[in-house]
Every structure is written in structure tokens, then in C-alpha cells.
Short mmCIF file of C-alpha atoms in Angstrom, two decimals:
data_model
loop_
_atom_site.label_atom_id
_atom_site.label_comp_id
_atom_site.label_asym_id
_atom_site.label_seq_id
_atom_site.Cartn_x
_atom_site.Cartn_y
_atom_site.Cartn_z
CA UNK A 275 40.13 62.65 -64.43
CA UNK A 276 39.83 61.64 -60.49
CA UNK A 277 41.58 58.69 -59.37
CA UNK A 278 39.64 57.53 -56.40
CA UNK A 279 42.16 56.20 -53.42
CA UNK A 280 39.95 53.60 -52.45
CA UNK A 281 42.21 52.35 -49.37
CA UNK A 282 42.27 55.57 -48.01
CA UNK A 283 38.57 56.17 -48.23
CA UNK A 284 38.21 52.55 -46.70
CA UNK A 285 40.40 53.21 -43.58
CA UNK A 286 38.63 56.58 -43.14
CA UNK A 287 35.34 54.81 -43.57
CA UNK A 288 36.93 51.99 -40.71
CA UNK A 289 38.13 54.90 -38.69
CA UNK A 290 34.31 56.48 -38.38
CA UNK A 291 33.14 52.90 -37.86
CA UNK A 292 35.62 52.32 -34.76
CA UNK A 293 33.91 55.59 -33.19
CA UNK A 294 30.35 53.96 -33.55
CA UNK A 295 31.60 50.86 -32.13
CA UNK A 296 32.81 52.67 -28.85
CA UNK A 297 29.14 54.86 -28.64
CA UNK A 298 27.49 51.27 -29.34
CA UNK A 299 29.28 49.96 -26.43
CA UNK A 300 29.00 53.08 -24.07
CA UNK A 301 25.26 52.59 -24.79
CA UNK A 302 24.81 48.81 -24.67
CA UNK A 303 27.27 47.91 -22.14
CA UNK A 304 28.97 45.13 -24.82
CA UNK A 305 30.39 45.08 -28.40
CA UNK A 306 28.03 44.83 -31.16
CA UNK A 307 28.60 41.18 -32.93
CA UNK A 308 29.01 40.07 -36.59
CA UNK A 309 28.01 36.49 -37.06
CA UNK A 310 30.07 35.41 -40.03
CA UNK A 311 29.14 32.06 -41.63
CA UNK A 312 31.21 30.05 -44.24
CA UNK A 313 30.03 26.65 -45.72
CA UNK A 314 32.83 24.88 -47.36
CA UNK A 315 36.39 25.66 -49.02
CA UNK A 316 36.05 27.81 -51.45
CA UNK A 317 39.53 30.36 -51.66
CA UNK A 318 37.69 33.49 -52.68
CA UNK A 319 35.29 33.26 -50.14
CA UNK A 320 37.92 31.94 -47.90
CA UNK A 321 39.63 35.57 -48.72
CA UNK A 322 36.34 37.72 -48.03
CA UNK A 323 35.61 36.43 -44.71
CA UNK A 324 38.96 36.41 -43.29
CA UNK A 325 38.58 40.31 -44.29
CA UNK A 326 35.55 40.77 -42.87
CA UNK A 327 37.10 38.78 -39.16
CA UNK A 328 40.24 40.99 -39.23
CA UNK A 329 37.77 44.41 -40.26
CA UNK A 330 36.07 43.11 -37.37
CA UNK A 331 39.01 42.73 -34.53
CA UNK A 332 40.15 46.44 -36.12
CA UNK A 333 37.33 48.38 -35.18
CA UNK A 334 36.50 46.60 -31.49
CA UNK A 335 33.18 44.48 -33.25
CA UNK A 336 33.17 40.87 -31.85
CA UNK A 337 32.82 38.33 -35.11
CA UNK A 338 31.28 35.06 -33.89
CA UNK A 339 32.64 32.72 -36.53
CA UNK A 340 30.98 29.47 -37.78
CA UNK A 341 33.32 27.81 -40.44
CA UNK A 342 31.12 24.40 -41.93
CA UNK A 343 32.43 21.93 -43.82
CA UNK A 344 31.06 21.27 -47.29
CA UNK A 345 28.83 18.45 -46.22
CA UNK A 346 26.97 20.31 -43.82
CA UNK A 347 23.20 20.13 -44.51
CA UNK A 348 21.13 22.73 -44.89
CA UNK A 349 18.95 21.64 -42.08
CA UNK A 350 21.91 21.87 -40.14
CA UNK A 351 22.53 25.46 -41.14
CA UNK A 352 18.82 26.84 -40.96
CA UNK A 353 19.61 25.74 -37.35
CA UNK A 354 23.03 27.64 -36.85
CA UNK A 355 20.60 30.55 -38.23
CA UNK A 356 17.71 30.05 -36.24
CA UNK A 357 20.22 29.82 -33.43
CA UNK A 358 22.30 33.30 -34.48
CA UNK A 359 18.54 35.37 -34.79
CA UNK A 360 18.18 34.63 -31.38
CA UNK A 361 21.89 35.18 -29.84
CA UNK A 362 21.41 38.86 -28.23
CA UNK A 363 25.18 39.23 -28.57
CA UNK A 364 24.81 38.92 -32.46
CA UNK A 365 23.24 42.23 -34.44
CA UNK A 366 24.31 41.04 -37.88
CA UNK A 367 24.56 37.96 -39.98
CA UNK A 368 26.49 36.90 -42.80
CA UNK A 369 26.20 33.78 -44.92
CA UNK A 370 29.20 33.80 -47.41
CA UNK A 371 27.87 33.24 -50.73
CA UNK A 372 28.34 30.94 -52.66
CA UNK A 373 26.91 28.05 -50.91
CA UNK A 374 27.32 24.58 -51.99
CA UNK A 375 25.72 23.09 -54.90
CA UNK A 376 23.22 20.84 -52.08
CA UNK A 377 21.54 23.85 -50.24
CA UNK A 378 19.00 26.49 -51.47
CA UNK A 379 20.49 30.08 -51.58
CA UNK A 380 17.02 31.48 -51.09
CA UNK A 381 15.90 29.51 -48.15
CA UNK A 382 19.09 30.50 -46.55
CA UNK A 383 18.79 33.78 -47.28
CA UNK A 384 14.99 33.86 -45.84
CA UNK A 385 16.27 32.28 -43.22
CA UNK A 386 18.22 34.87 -41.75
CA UNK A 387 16.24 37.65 -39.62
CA UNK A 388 15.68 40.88 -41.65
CA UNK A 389 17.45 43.23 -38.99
CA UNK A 390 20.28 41.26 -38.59
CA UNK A 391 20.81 40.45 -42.92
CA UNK A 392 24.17 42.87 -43.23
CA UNK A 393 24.25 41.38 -46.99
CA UNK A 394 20.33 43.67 -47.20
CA UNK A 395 19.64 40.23 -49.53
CA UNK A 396 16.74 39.16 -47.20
CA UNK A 397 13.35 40.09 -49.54
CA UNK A 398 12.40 42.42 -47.07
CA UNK A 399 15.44 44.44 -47.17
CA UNK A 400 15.41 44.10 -51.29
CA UNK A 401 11.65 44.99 -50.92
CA UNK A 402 12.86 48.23 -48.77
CA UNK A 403 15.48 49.00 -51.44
CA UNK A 404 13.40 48.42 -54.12
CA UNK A 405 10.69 51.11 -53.19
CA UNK A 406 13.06 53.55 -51.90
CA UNK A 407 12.47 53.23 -48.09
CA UNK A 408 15.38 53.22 -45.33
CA UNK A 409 16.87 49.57 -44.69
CA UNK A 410 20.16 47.07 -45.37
CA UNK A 411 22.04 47.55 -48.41
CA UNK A 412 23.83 44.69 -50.01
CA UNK A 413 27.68 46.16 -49.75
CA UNK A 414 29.10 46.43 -52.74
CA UNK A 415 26.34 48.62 -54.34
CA UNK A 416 26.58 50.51 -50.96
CA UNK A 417 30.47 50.79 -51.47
CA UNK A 418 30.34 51.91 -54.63
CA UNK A 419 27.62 55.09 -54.11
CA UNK A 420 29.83 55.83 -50.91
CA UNK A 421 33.09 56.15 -52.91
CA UNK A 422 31.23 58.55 -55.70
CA UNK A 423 30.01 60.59 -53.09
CA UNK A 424 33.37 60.93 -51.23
CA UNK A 425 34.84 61.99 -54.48
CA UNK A 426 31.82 64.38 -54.73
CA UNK A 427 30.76 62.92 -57.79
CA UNK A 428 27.09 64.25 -58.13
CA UNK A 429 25.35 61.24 -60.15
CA UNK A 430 21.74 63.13 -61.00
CA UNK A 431 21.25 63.48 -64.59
CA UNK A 432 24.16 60.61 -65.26
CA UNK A 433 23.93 58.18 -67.71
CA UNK A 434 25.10 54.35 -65.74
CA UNK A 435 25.26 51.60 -67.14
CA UNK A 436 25.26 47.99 -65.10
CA UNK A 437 26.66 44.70 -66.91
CA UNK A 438 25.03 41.90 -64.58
CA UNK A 439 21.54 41.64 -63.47
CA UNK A 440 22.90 39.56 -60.52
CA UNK A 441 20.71 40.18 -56.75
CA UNK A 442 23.96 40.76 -55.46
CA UNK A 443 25.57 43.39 -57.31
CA UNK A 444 23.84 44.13 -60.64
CA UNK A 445 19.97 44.64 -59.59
CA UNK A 446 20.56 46.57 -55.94
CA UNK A 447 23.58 48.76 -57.55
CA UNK A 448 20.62 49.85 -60.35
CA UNK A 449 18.11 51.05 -57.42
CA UNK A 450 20.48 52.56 -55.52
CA UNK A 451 21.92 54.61 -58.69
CA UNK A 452 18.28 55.23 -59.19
CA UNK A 453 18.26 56.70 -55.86
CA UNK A 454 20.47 59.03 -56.44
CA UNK A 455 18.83 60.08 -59.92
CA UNK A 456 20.78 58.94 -62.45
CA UNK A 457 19.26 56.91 -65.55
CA UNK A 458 20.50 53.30 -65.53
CA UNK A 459 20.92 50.88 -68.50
CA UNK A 460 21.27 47.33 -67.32
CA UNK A 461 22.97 44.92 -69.47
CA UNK A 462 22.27 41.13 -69.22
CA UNK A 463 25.87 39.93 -69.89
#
């Protein structure tokens, strides 16, 4: 049996990320830039994006924050999009999910410029995923094949099996164990 120390894995993983961030600067001449968007209250999502700030400050990334209120339309937030593709001082882009009941995941989603979707939830990126080529990964699939492999767990020939068939989590987790070679099962509910 392996027990998996997931916290140390993660600060090694932030550790190796704070040494990109100083190359990225050395080379660009300025920090790269997360552009982290939250529409609304909601606690859990509240949670993840604080995370994902405070990540950010650790490692040296600058995290342009746009916290919305609930009644923000989504005309209003294509344009906080439209206006984050364009900032040169943002490389990535993160719409917390999910949104309110009023706005169209999707056409947020599509929204967002390929190369800067760090969720990989953009149908190009799933597109890329989907037939194997290089591109974004949505992160918790990605987290989870990095903390086999750190554990050298060798998933070719393996069995999984995936309970959810969500875009998020369920669907890219299946590629990406098929990927690797393993046989996947996915399980509606």
C-alpha cells in the first residue's frame, strides 16, 4: 500500500513552479499573470480562488483579480474577457465555475482565448486532449496523473474506473488515463 503525501508533492510541485517563474521573468522582463475571475458568492468557490491568489503571491506570478457580483451580466463579463485576451500582462485565464444560474457556461468558456484557458475547458484545448496532441489540461485530471507518476505508479495495462462523465473532471481524467494506456470504465453516476 502507498500513501501518497499529497502536500508534499504539491509544495515540491510549487517549488519547481517558483523556478519557472524567475526564468519567465529573466526572459520577459515581467511576471507572468493569472487572471482569476469569480462571479458571485459562492463559499467553495470563494475557497478555490483565494488558493489559487495566495499559490499565486507564493511563487512570484502576478494574479489580476476580478471579483463580480452575482448580478453581473454576461455581456458584462464576455467584456472583462475580451478585455483579459488582450492584456499582454495576462498569460492565463480563469473563470471560477460555477457561474450563476443567468449566464451560459459555454459561451463563457468560448469566450476565453485558447492559449490563455488554464482550466484546458476551451473546445480547442478539449479537442487537443481529446486526440492526443500537446495543449491545456483541465487541473484536476492533470493533478491526479502527476501524483501517480510521482509515486511511480506505472498505469499501462490498469484497469480505471471514472464515476462522473462531468467536462471538468470525469471526461478529460478518462483521456488523459487513456494517455497513459490504461483501460477506462466510465460510470454515469
Amino acid at each position: 500500500m502507498n500513501i501518497i503525501d499529497g502536500k508534499k508533492i504539491a509544495q515540491d510541485f510549487l517549488n519547481n513552479l517558483k523556478e519557472e517563474v524567475v526564468r519567465f521573468q529573466q526572459k520577459q522582463k515581467r511576471a507572468p499573470g493569472l487572471a482569476v475571475v469569480l462571479v458571485g458568492q459562492d463559499p467553495a468557490s470563494q475557497i478555490y480562488v483565494r488558493n489559487k491568489r495566495t499559490a499565486c503571491q507564493k511563487i512570484g506570478m502576478e494574479s489580476f483579480s476580478q471579483d463580480l457580483p452575482e448580478t453581473t451580466s454576461e455581456a458584462e463579463l464576455m467584456a472583462i474577457i475580451d478585455a483579459l485576451n488582450h492584456d499582454p500582462r495576462v498569460d492565463g485565464i480563469l473563470v471560477q465555475l460555477p457561474l450563476p444560474k443567468h449566464m451560459k457556461a459555454s459561451a463563457i468558456i468560448n469566450a476565453i482565448a485558447p492559449e490563455k484557458d488554464v482550466d484546458g475547458f476551451h473546445p480547442m484545448n478539449a479537442g487537443r486532449l481529446f486526440l492526443g496532441e500537446p495543449g491545456l489540461r483541465p487541473c484536476t485530471p492533470l493533478g491526479v496523473i502527476h501524483l501517480l507518476k510521482t509515486i511511480n505508479c506505472s498505469l499501462s495495462g490498469k484497469h480505471a474506473v471514472i464515476v462522473g462523465k462531468s467536462n471538468i473532471v470525469g471526461k478529460p481524467m478518462a483521456a488523459m488515463l487513456l494517455e497513459e494506456h490504461a483501460t477506462v470504465t466510465i460510470c454515469h453516476s
